[in-house]
mmCIF file of C-alpha atoms (C1' of nucleotides) in Angstrom:
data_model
loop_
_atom_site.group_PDB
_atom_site.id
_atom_site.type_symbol
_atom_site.label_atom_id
_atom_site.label_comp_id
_atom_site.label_asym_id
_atom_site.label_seq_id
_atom_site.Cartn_x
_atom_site.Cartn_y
_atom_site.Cartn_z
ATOM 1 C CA UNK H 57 27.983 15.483 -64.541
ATOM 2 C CA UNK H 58 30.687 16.088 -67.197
ATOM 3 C CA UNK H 59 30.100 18.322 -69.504
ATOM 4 C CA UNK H 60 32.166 21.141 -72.398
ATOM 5 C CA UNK H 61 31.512 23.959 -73.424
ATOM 6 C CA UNK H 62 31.517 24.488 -77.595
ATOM 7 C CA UNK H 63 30.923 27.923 -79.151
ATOM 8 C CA UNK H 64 27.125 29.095 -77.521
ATOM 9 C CA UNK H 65 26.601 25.142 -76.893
ATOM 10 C CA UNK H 66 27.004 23.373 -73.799
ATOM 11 C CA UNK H 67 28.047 19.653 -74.601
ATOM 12 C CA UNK H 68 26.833 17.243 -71.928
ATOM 13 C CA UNK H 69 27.508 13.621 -71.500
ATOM 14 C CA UNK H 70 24.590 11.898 -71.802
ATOM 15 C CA UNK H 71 23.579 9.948 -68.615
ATOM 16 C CA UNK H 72 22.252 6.321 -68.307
ATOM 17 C CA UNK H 73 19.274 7.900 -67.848
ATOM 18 C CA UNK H 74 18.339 10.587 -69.934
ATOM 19 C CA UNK H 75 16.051 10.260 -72.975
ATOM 20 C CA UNK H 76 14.408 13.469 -73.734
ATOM 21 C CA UNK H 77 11.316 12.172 -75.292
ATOM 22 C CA UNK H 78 10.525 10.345 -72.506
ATOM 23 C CA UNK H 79 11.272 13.501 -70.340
ATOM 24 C CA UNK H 80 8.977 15.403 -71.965
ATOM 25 C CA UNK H 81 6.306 13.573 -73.103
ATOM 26 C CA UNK H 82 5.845 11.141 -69.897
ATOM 27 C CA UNK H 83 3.221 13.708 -68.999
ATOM 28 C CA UNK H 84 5.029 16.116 -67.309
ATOM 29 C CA UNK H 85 5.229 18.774 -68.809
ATOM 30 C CA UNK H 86 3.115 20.859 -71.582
ATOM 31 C CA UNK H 87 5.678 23.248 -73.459
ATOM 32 C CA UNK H 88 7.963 21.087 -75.130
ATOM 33 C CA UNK H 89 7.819 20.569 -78.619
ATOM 34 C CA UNK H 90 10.201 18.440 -81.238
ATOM 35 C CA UNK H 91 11.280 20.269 -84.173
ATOM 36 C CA UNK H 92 11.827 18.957 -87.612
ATOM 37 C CA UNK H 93 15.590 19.021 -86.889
ATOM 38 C CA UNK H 94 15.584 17.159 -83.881
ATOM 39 C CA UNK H 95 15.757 19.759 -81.483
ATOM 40 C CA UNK H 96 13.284 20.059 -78.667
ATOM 41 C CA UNK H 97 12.321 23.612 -77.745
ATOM 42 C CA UNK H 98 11.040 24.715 -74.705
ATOM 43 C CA UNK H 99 10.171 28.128 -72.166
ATOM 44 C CA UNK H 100 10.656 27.440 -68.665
ATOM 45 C CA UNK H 101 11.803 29.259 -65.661
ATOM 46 C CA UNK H 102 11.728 32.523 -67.591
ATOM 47 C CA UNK H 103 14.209 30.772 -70.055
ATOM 48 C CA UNK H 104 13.997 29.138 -73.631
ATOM 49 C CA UNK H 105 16.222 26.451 -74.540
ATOM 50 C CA UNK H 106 16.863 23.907 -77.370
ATOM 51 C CA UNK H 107 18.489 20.688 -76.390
ATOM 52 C CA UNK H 108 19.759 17.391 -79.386
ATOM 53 C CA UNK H 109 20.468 14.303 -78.493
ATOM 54 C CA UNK H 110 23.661 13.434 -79.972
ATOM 55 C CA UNK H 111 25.107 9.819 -79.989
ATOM 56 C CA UNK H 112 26.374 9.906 -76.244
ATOM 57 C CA UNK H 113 25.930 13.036 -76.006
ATOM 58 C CA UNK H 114 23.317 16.209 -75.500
ATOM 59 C CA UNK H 115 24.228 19.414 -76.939
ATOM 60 C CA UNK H 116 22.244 22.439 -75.136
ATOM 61 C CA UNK H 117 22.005 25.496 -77.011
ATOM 62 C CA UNK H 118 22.584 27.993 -74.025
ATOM 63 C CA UNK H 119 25.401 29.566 -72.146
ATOM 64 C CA UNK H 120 27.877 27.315 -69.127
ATOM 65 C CA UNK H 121 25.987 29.882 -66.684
ATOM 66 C CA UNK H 122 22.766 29.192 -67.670
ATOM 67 C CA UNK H 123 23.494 25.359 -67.606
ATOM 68 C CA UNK H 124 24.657 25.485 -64.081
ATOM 69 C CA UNK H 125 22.048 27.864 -62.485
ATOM 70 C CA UNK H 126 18.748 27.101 -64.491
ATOM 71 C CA UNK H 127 18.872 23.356 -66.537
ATOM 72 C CA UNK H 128 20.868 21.709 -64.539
ATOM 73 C CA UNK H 129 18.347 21.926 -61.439
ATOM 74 C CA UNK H 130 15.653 22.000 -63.939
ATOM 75 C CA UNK H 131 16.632 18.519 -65.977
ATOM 76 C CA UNK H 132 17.443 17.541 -61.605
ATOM 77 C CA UNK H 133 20.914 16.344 -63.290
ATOM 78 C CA UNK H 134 22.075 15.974 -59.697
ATOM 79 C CA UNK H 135 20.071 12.711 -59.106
ATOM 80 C CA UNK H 136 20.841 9.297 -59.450
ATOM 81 C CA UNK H 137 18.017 7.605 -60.974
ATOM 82 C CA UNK H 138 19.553 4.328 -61.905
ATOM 83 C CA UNK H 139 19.739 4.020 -58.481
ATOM 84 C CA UNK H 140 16.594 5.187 -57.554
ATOM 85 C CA UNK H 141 15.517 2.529 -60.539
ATOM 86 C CA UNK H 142 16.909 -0.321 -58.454
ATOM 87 C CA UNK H 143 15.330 1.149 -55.281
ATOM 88 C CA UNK H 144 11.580 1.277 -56.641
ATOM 89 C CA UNK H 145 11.547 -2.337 -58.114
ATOM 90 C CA UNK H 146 10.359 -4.298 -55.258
ATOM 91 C CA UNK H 147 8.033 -5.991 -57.118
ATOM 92 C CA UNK H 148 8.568 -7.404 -60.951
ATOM 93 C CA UNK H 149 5.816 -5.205 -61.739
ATOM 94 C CA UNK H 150 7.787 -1.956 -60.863
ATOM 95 C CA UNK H 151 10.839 -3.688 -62.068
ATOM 96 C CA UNK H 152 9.539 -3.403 -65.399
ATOM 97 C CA UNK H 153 8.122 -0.427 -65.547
ATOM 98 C CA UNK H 154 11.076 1.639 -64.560
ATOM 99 C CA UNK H 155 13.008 -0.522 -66.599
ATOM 100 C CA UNK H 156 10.658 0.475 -69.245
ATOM 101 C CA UNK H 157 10.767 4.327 -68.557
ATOM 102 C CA UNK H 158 14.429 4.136 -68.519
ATOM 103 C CA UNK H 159 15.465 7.447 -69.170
ATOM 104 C CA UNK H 160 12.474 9.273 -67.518
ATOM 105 C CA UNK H 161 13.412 12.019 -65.464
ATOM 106 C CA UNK H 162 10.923 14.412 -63.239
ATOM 107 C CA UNK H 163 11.847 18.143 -64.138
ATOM 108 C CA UNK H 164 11.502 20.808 -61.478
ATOM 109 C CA UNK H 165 9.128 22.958 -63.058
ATOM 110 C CA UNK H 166 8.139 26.466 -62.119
ATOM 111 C CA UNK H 167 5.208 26.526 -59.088
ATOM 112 C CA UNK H 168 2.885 28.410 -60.267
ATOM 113 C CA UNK H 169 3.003 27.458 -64.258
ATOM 114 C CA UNK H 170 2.749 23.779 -62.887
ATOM 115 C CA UNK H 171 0.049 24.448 -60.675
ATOM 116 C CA UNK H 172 -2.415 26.113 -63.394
ATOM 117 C CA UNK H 173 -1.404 23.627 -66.371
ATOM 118 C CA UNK H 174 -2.863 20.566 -63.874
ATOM 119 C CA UNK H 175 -5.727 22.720 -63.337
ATOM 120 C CA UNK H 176 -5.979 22.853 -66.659
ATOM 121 C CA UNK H 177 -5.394 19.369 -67.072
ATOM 122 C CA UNK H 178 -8.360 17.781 -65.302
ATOM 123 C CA UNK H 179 -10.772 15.821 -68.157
ATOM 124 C CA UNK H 180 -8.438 17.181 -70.307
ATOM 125 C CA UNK H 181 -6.212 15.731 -73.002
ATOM 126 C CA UNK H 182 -2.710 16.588 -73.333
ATOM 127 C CA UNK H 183 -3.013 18.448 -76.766
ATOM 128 C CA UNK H 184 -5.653 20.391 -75.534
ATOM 129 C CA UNK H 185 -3.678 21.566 -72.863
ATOM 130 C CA UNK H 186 -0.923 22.402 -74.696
ATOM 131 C CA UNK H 187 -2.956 24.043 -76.750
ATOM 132 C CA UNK H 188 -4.528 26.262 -73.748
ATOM 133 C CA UNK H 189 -1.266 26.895 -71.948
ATOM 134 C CA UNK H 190 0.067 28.393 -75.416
ATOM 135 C CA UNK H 191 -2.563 30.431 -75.625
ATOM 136 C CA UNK H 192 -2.615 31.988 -72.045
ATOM 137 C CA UNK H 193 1.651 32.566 -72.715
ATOM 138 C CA UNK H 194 0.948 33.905 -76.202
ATOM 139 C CA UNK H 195 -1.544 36.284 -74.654
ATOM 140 C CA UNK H 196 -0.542 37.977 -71.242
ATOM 141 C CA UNK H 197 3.031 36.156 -70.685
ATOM 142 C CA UNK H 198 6.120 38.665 -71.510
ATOM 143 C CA UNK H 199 7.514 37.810 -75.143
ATOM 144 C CA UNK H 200 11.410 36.743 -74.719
ATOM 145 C CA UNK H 201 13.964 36.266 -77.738
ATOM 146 C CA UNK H 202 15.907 33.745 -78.409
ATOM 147 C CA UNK H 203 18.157 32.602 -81.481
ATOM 148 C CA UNK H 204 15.810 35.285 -83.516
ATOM 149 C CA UNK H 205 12.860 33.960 -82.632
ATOM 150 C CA UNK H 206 10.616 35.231 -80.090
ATOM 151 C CA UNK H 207 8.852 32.888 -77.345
ATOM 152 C CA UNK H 208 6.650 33.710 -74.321
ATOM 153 C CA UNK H 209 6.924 33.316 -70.556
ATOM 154 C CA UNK H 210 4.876 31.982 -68.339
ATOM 155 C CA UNK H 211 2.418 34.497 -67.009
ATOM 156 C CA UNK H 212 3.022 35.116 -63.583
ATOM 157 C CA UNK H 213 -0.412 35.602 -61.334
ATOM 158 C CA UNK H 214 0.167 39.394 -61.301
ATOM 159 C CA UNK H 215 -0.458 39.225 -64.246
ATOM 160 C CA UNK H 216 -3.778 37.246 -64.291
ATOM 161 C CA UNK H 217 -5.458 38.451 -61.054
ATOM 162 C CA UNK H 218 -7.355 41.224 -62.502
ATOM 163 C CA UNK H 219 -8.528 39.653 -65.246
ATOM 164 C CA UNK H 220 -12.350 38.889 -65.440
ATOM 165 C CA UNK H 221 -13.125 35.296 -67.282
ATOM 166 C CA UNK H 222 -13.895 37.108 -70.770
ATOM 167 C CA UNK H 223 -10.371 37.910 -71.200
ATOM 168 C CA UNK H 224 -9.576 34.899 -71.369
ATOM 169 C CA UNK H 225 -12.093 33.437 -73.778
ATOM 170 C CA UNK H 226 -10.274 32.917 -76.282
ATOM 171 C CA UNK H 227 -8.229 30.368 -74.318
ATOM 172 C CA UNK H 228 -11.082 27.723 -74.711
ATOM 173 C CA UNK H 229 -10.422 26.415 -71.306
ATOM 174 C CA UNK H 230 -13.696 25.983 -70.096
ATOM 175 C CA UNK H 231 -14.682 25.961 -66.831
ATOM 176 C CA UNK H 232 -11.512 25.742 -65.550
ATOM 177 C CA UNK H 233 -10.607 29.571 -66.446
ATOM 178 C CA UNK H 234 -12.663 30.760 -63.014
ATOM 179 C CA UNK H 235 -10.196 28.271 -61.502
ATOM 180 C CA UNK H 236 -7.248 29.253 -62.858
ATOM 181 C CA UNK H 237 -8.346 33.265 -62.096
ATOM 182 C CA UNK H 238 -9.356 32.298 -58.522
ATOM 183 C CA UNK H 239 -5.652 30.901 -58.036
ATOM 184 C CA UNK H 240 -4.024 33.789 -59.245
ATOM 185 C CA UNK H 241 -6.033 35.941 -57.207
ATOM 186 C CA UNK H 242 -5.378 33.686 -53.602
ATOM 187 C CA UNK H 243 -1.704 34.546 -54.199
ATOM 188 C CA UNK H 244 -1.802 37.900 -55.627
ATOM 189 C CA UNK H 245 -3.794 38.720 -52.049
ATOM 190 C CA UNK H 246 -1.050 37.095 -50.259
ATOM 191 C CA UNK H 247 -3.449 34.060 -49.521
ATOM 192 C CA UNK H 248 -1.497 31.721 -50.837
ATOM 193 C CA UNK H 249 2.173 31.156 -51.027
ATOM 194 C CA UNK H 250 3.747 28.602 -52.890
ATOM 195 C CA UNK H 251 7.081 29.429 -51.803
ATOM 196 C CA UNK H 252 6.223 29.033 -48.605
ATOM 197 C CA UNK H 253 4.735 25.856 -49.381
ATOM 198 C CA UNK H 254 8.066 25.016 -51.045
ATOM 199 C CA UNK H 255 9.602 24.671 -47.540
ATOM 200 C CA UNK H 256 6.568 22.811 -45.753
ATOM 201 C CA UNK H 257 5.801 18.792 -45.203
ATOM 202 C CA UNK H 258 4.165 17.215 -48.636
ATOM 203 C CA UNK H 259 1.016 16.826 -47.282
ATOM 204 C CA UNK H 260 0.620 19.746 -45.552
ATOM 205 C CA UNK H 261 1.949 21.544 -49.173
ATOM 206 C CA UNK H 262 -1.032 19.190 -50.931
ATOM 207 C CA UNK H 263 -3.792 19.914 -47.852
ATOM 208 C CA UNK H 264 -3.288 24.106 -48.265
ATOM 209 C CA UNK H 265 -3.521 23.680 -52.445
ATOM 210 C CA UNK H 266 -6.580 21.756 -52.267
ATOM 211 C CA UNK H 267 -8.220 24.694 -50.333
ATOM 212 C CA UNK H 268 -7.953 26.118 -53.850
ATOM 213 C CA UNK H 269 -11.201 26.330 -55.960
ATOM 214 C CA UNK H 270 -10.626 23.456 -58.564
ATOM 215 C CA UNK H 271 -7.644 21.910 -57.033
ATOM 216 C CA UNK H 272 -8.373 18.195 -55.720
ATOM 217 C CA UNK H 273 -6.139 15.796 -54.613
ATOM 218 C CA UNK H 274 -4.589 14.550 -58.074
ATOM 219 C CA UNK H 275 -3.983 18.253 -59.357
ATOM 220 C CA UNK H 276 -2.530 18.826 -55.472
ATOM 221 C CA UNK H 277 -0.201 16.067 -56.108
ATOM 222 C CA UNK H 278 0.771 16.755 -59.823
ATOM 223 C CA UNK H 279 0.858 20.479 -58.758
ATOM 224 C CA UNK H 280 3.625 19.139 -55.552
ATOM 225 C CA UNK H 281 5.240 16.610 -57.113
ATOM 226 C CA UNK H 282 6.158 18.720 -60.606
ATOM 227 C CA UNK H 283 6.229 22.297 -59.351
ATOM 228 C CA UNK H 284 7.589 22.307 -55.686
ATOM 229 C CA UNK H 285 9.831 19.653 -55.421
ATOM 230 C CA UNK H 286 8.007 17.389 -53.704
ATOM 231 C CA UNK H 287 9.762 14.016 -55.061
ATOM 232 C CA UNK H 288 7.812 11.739 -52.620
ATOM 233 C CA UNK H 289 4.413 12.976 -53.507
ATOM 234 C CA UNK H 290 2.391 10.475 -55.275
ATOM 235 C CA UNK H 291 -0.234 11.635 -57.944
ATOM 236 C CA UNK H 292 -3.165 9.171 -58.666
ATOM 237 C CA UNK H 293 -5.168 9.450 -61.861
ATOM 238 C CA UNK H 294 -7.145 7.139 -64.132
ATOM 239 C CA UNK H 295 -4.117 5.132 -65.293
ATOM 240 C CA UNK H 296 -2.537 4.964 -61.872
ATOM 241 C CA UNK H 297 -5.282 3.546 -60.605
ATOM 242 C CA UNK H 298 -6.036 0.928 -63.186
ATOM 243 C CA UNK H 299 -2.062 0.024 -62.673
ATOM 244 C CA UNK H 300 -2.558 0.034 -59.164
ATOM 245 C CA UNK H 301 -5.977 -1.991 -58.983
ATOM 246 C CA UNK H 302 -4.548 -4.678 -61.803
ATOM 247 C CA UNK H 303 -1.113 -5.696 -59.893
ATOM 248 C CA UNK H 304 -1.769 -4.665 -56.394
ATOM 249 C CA UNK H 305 -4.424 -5.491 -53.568
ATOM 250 C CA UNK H 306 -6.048 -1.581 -54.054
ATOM 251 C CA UNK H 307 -7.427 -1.928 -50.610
ATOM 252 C CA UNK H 308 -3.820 -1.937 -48.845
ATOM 253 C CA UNK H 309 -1.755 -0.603 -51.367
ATOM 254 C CA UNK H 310 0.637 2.386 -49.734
ATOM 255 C CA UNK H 311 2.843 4.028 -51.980
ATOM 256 C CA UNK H 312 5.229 5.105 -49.136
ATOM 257 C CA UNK H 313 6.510 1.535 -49.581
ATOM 258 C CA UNK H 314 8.390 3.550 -52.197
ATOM 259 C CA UNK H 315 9.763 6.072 -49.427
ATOM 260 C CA UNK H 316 11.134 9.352 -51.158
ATOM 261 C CA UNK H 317 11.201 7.609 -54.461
ATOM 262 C CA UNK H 318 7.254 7.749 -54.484
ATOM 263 C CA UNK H 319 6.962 10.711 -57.024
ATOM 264 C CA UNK H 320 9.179 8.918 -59.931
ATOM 265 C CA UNK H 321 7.763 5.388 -59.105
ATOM 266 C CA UNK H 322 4.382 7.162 -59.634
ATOM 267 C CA UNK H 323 5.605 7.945 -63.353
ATOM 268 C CA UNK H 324 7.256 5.610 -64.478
ATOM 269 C CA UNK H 325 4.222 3.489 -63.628
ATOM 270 C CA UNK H 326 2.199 6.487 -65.386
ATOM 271 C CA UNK H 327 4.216 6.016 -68.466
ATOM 272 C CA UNK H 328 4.224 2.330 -68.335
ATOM 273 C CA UNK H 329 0.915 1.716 -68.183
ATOM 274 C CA UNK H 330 -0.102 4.419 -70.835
ATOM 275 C CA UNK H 331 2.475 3.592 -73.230
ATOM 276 C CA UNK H 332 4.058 -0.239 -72.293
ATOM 277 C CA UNK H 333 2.368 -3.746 -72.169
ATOM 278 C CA UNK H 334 0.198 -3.937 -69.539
ATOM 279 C "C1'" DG D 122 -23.683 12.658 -83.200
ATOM 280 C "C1'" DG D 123 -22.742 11.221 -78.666
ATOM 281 C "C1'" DG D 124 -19.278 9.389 -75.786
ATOM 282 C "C1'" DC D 125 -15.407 10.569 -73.579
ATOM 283 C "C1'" DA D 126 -10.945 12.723 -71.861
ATOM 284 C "C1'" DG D 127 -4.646 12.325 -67.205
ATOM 285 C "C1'" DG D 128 -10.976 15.912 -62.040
ATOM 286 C "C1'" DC D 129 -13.604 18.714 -59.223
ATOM 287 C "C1'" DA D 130 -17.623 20.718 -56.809
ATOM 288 C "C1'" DT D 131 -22.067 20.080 -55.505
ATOM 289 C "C1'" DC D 132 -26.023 17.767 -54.043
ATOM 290 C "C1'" DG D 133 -28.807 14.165 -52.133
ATOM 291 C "C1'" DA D 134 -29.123 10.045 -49.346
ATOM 292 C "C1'" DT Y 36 -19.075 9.872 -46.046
ATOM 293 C "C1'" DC Y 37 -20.157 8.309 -50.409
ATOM 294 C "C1'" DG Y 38 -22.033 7.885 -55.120
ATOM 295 C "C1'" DA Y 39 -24.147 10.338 -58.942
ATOM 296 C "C1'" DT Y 40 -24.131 14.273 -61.917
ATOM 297 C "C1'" DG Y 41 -22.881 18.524 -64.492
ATOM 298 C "C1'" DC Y 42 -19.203 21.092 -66.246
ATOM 299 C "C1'" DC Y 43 -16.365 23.702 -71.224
ATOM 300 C "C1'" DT Y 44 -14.339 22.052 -75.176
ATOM 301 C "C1'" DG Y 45 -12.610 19.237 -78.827
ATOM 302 C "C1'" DC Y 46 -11.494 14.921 -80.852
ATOM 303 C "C1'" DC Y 47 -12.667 10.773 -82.089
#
DNA sequence: GGGCAGGCATCGA
DNA sequence: TCGATGCCTGCC
């Protein structure tokens, strides 16, 4: 990964695959937002950054340090996905849908905040939850500053777990608010931890979050896959399943054919299907 | 205006 | 064990 520092920029070259709108809105992720000026803006991992796209190059507003420790890991720089590209297309199907989400990349998102935007998620639409996961930072996450403007954090369960469901109201979230309350409460009470679930196999991490209230197997997976690492975990929704049923034998299909690749051959099917050809 | 959206829990067979 | 149904809300 070569990159320069310039003034309170970090300059990277850009790699083969990198392509920031499909980054963020392959599905991802909920708190990224283009500005007018071509900047995308974002809060994650306590942080807020603005990244450009620049000719062969992406300019990061935020210091070398912060590059290194939090975007770097974040952006998972350190992975080859052309290769992983060539690895997943063993079929023409997958051939052209990776080729097609070129530039996709799966960020490794905070645990928690992934975990209660895919509850939030379920026969949702992706404006809506953007709109709800706003709402919950705007209300009880801390406010951080940035470039003079001020952004909010992630609320962290602590900060949720006494809450009743009329506090949060005003989210418009539905039915899934109890859900979201519940799974701040299992790991406030020390029910639930999803760092140690960082360090456990896939499907054991998937089996102990679907013993959460509101948590099936898709919001397990997303929840896995987007928030713990996970890279082999293999989330199937409406669109994965119509992808899966229209070029595949859905009886025998296995998607450890795709090994540890699973999780990114997952999206860029996701992505392909939603937004390619067929 | 009612069908539906990137599920899940519950209930009845 | 599996299929049907209700669930909050908002946007077609």
């Amino acid at each position: 990964m070569n990159y320069r520092v310039e003034g309170s920029s970090v300059i990277m070259e850009r790699p083969e695959d990198f392509d920031a709108e499909k980054i963020f809105e392959c599905g991802q992720c909920f708190r990224w937002n283009l500005q007018e000026d071509g900047y995308w803006t974002g809060v994650a991992l306590g942080h807020v950054l603005k990244l450009r796209e620049e000719g062969d190059t992406v300019r990061f507003l935020c210091s070398d340090d912060d590059f290194l420790k939090v975007w770097m890991p974040y952006f998972d720089l350190g992975r080859d996905y052309t290769a992983v590209r060539a690895r997943i297309s063993i079929d023409p199907f997958t051939a052209k849908a990776a080729e097609f989400g070129k530039g996709i990349r799966i960020l490794q998102q905070d645990a928690w905040e992934t975990l209660c935007s895919f509850i939030v998620s379920q026969c949702n639409n992706i404006k809506r939850i953007k709109g709800i996961v706003e709402r919950l930072c705007v209300l009880f996450g801390d406010q951080i500053a940035y470039h003079g403007e001020v952004h909010y954090l992630f609320p962290p369960p602590e900060r949720l777990a006494h809450l009743e469901e009329k506090d949060l109201e005003s989210l418009r979230a539905g039915y899934r608010t109890g859900y979201i309350l519940n799974a701040a409460r299992e790991i406030v009470q020390g029910r639930l931890s999803l760092d140690i679930l960082k360090n456990v196999t896939t499907d054991k991490a998937i089996e102990a979050l679907t013993e959460l209230r509101g948590v099936g197997i898709k919001v397990a997976n997303c929840a896995v896959l987007f928030g713990l690492g996970k890279i082999d975990a293999f989330p199937v929704d409406v669109w994965v399943r119509r992808a899966i049923e229209r070029h595949y034998d859905a009886e025998t299909f296995d998607s450890t054919v795709f090994g540890e690749d699973a999780g990114i051959a997952q999206q860029y099917i996701f992505y392909y299907i939603r937004n390619g050809q067929d």
